[in-house]
Tab-separated table of C-alpha atoms (C1' of nucleotides) in Angstrom:
chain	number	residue	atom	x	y	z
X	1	UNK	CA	103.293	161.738	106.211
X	2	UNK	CA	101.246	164.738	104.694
X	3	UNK	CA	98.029	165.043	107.091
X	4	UNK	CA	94.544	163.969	107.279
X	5	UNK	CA	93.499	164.770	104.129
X	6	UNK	CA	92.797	162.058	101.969
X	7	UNK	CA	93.159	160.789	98.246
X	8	UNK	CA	89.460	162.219	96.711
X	9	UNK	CA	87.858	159.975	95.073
X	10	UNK	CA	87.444	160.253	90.897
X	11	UNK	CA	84.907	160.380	87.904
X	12	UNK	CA	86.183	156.797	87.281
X	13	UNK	CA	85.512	155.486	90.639
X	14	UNK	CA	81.339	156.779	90.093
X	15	UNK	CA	80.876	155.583	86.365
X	16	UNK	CA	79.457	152.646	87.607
X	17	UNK	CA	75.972	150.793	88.180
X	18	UNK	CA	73.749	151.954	91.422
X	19	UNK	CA	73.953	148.776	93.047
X	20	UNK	CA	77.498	148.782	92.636
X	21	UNK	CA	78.256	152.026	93.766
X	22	UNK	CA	76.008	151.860	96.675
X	23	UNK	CA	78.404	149.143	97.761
X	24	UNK	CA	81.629	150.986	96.733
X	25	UNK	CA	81.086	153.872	99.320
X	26	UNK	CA	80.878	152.203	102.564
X	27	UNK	CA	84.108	153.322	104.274
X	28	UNK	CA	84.763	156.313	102.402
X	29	UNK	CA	84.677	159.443	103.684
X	30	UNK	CA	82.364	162.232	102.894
X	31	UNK	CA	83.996	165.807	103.880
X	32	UNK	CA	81.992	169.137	104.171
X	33	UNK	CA	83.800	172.194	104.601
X	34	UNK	CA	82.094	175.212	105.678
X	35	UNK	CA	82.332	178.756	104.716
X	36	UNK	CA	84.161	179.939	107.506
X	37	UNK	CA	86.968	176.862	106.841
X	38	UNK	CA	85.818	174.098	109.555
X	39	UNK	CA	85.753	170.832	108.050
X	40	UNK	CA	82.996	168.323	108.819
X	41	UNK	CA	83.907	164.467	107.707
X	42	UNK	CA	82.097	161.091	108.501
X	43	UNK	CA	82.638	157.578	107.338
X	44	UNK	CA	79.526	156.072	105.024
X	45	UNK	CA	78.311	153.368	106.568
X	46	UNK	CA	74.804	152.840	105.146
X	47	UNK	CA	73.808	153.889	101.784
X	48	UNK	CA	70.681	152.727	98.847
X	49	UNK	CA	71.006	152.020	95.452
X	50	UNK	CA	68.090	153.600	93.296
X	51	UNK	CA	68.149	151.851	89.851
X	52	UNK	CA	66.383	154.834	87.467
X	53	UNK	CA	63.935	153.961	84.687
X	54	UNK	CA	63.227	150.438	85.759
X	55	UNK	CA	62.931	150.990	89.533
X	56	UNK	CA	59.423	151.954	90.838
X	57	UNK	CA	60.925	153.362	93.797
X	58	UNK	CA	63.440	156.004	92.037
X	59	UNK	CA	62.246	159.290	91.297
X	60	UNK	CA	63.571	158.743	88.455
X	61	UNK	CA	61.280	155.782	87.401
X	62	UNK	CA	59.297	155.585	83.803
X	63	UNK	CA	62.199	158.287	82.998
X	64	UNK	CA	60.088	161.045	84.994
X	65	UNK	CA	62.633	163.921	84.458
X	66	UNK	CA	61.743	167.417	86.473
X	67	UNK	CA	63.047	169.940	87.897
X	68	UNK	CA	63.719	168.696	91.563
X	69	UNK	CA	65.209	165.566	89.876
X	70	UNK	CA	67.180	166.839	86.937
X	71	UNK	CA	70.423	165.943	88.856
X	72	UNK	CA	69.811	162.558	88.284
X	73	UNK	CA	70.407	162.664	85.071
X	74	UNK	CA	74.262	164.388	85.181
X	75	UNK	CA	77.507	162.494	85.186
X	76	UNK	CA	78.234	160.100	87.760
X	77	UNK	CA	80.069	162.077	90.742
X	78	UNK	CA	77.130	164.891	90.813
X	79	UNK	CA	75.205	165.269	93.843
X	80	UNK	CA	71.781	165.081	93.786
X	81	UNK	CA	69.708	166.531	97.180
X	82	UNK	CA	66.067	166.929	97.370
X	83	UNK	CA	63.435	168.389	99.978
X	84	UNK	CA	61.029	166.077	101.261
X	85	UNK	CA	58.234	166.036	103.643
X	86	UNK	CA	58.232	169.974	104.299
X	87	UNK	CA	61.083	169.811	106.286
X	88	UNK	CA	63.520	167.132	105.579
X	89	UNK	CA	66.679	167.193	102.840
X	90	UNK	CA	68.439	163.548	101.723
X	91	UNK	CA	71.574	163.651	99.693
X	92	UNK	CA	72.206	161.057	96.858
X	93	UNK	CA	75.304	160.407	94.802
X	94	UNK	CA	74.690	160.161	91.181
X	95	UNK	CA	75.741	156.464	89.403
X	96	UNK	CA	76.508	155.684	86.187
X	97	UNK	CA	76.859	157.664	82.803
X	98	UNK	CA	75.469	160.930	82.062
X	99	UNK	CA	71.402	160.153	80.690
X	100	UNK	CA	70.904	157.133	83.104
X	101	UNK	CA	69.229	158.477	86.486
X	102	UNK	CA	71.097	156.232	88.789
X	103	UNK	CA	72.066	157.390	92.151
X	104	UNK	CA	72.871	156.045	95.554
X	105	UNK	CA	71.205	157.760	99.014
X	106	UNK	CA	73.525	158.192	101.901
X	107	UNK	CA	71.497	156.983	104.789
X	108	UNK	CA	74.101	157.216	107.393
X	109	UNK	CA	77.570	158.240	108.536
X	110	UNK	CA	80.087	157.550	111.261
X	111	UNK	CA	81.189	161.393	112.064
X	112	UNK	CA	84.590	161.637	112.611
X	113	UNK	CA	85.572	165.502	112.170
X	114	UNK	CA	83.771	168.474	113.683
X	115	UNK	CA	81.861	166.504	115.655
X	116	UNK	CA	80.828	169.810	118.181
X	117	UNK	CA	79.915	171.792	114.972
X	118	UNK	CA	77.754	168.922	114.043
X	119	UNK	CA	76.262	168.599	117.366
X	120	UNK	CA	75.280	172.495	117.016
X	121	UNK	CA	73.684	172.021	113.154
X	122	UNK	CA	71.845	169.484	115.284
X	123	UNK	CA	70.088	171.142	117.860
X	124	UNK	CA	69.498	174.364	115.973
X	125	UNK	CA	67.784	172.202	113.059
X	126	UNK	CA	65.640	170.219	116.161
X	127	UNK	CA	65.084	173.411	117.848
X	128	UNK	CA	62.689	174.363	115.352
X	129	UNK	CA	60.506	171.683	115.371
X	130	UNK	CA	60.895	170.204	118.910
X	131	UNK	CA	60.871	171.748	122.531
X	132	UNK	CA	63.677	169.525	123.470
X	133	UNK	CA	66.373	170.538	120.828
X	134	UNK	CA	68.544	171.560	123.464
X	135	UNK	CA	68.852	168.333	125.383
X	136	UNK	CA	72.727	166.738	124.234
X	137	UNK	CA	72.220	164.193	121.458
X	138	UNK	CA	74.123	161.218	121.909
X	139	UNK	CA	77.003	160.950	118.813
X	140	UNK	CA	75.101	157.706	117.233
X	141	UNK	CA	72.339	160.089	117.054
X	142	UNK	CA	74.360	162.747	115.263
X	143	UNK	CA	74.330	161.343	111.529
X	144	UNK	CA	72.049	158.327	112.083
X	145	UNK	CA	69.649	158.930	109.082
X	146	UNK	CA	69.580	160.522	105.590
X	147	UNK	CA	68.026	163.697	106.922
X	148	UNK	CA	70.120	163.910	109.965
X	149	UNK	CA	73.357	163.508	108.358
X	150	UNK	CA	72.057	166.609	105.941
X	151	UNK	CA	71.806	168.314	109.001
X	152	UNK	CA	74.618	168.151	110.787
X	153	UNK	CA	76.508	168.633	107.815
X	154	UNK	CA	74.658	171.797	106.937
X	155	UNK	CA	73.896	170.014	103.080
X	156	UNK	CA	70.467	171.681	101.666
X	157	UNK	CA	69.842	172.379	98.053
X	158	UNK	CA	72.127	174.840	97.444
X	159	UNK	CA	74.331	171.980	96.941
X	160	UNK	CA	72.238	170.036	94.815
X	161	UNK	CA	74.043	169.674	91.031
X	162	UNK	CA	77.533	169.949	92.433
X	163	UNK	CA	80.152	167.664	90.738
X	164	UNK	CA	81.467	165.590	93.973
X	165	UNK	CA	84.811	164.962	91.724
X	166	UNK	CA	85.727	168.584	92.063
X	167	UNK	CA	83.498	171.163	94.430
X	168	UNK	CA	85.719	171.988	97.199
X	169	UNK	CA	82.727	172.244	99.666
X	170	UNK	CA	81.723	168.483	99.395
X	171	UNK	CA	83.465	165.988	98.345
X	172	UNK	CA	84.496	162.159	99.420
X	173	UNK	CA	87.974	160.713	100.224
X	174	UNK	CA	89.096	157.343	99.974
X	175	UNK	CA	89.207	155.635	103.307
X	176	UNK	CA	90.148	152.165	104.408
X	177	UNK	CA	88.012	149.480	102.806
X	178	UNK	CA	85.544	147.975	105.111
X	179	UNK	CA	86.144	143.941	106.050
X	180	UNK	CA	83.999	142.291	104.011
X	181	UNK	CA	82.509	139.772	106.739
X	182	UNK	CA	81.082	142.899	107.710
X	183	UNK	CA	79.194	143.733	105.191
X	184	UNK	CA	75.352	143.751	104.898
X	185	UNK	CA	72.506	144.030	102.753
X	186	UNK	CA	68.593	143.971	103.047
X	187	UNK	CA	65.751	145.988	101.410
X	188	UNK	CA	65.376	149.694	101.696
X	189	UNK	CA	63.641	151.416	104.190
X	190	UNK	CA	60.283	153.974	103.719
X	191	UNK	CA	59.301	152.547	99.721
X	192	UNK	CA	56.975	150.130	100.919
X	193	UNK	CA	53.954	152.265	98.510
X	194	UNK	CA	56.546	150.925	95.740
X	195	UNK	CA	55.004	147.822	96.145
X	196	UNK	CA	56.422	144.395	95.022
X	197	UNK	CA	58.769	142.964	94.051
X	198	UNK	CA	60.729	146.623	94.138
X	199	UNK	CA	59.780	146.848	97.957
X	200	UNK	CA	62.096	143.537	98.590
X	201	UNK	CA	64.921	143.858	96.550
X	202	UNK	CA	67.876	143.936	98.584
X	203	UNK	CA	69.134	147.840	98.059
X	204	UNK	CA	70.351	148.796	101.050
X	205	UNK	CA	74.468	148.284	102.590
X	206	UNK	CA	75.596	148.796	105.842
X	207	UNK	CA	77.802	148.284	107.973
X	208	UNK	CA	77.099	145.590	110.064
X	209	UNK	CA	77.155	146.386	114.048
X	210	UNK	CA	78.047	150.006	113.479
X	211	UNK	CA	76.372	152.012	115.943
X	212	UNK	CA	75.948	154.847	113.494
X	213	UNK	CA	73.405	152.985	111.168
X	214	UNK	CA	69.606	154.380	110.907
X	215	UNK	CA	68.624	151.367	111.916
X	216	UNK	CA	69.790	147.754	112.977
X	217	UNK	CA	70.186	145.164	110.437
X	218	UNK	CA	66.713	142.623	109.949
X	219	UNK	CA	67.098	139.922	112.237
X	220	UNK	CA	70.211	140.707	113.667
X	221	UNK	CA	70.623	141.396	117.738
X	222	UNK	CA	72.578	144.767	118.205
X	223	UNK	CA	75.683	143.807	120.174
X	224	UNK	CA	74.868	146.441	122.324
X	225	UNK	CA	72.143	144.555	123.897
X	226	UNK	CA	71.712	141.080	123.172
X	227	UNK	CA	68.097	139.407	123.624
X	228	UNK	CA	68.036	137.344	126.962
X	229	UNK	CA	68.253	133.484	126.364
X	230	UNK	CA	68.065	130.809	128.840
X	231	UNK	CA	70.769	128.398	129.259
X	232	UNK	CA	73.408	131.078	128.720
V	1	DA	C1'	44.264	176.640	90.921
V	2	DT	C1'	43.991	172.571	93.654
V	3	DG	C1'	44.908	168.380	96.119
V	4	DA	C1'	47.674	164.460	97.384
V	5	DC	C1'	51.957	162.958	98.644
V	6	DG	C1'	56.375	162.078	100.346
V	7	DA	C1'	63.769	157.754	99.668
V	8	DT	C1'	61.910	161.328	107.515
V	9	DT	C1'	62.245	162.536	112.227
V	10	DT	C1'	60.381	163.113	116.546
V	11	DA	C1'	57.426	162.568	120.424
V	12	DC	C1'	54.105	160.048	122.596
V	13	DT	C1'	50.757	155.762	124.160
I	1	DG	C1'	53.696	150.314	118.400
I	2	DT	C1'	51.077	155.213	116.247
I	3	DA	C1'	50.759	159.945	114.736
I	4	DA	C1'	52.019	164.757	113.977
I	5	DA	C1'	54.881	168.134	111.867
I	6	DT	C1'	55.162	170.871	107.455
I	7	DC	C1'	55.577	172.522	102.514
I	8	DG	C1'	57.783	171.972	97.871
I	9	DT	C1'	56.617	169.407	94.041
I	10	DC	C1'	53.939	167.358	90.577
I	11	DA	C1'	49.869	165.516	88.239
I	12	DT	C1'	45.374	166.859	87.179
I	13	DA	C1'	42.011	170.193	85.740
DNA sequence: ATGACGATTTACT
DNA sequence: GTAAATCGTCATA
């Protein structure tokens, strides 16, 4: 048995849909490695589907084509990362064939390599923007969110345009497929000025019960702690 | 040149 | 639950 490394996953395996795609890469593993060699890895366990031309919540809707988005429109397998909100970067995998701006947002990762590395991208990037970036950040804290898991993965724009299928910086691994009674979908989160019906179609996959998800599926009690109920 | 706005995170009431 | 932080980007002029 070789080591940890993993099969990487292919142009073939991205040539397909958004909404497929989004699906596809729960379970597989998305590996930084770092200038100085340390490799950073973390299961996908949430991700969005952003349709392109016909979706109102892409940036990519009505075909808008610009600089910050021009990724979008590259070969399936390209990475597409943006800056939002003054502070904040999100990384997206690009769907489909080159021309259509499909893409899929990684919302959230299990971390499972380089976990103290990622704890220190962490607090340096809260540091900056909160008194309390030293206090220890609990691990389902660590990648918990599209602009956290750019974080502690050190991912910024430098990286936007890269071809997933061959950088050797970023890149994602097969992993073992996810049981499907565990998978879940619902609307995406923060398009609500996207307005209907674009705001309610179901978009979003995660993993259901994973602690590592930005937030807990709709109408589900986290496992964790379950809502008190009399007679039980 | 200007103004409005984020595919978010964090702290606080 | 609400609100602040913070600035690149884009549409408008």
């Amino acid at each position: 048995m070789p080591d940890r490394a993993g099969r990487r996953l292919g142009p073939g395996f991205f040539d397909r849909p958004a909404e497929q795609l989004a699906q596809a890469l729960l379970g597989q593993r998305l590996v930084r490695v770092m200038p100085d060699g340390t490799r950073l890895a973390g299961l996908v366990v949430e991700t969005e589907a952003y349709l392109g031309i016909d979706d109102p919540a892409s940036h990519s809707h009505r075909g808008r084509h610009t600089p910050r988005n021009h990724s979008m429109y590259a070969r399936g397998g390209t990475a597409y990362v943006y800056f939002t909100y003054g502070m904040h970067f999100c990384m997206n995998v690009v769907a489909s064939t080159p021309g259509d701006p499909a893409a899929v947002l990684l919302r959230a990762l299990e971390p499972t390599e380089g976990l103290s590395t990622m704890h220190r991208h962490r607090a340096a990037s809260r540091a900056r923007s909160s008194k309390q970036g030293n206090l220890p950040l609990p691990t389902h804290l660590l990648c918990s969110g599209p602009a956290r898991l750019c974080q502690a993965l050190a991912i910024d724009r430098d990286l936007d345009g890269i071809d997933l299928t061959t950088d050797s910086t970023l890149f994602l691994e097969a992993a073992p497929h996810v049981p499907a009674d565990l998978l879940r979908r619902g609307p995406r989160i923060g398009i609500d000025a996207a307005g209907e019906p674009a705001r309610s179609w179901p978009l979003r996959f995660w993993v259901d019960q994973s602690p590592h998800v930005s937030r807990p599926g709709p109408g589900r009690t986290p496992a964790s702690e379950p809502k008190p109920r009399r007679n039980q």
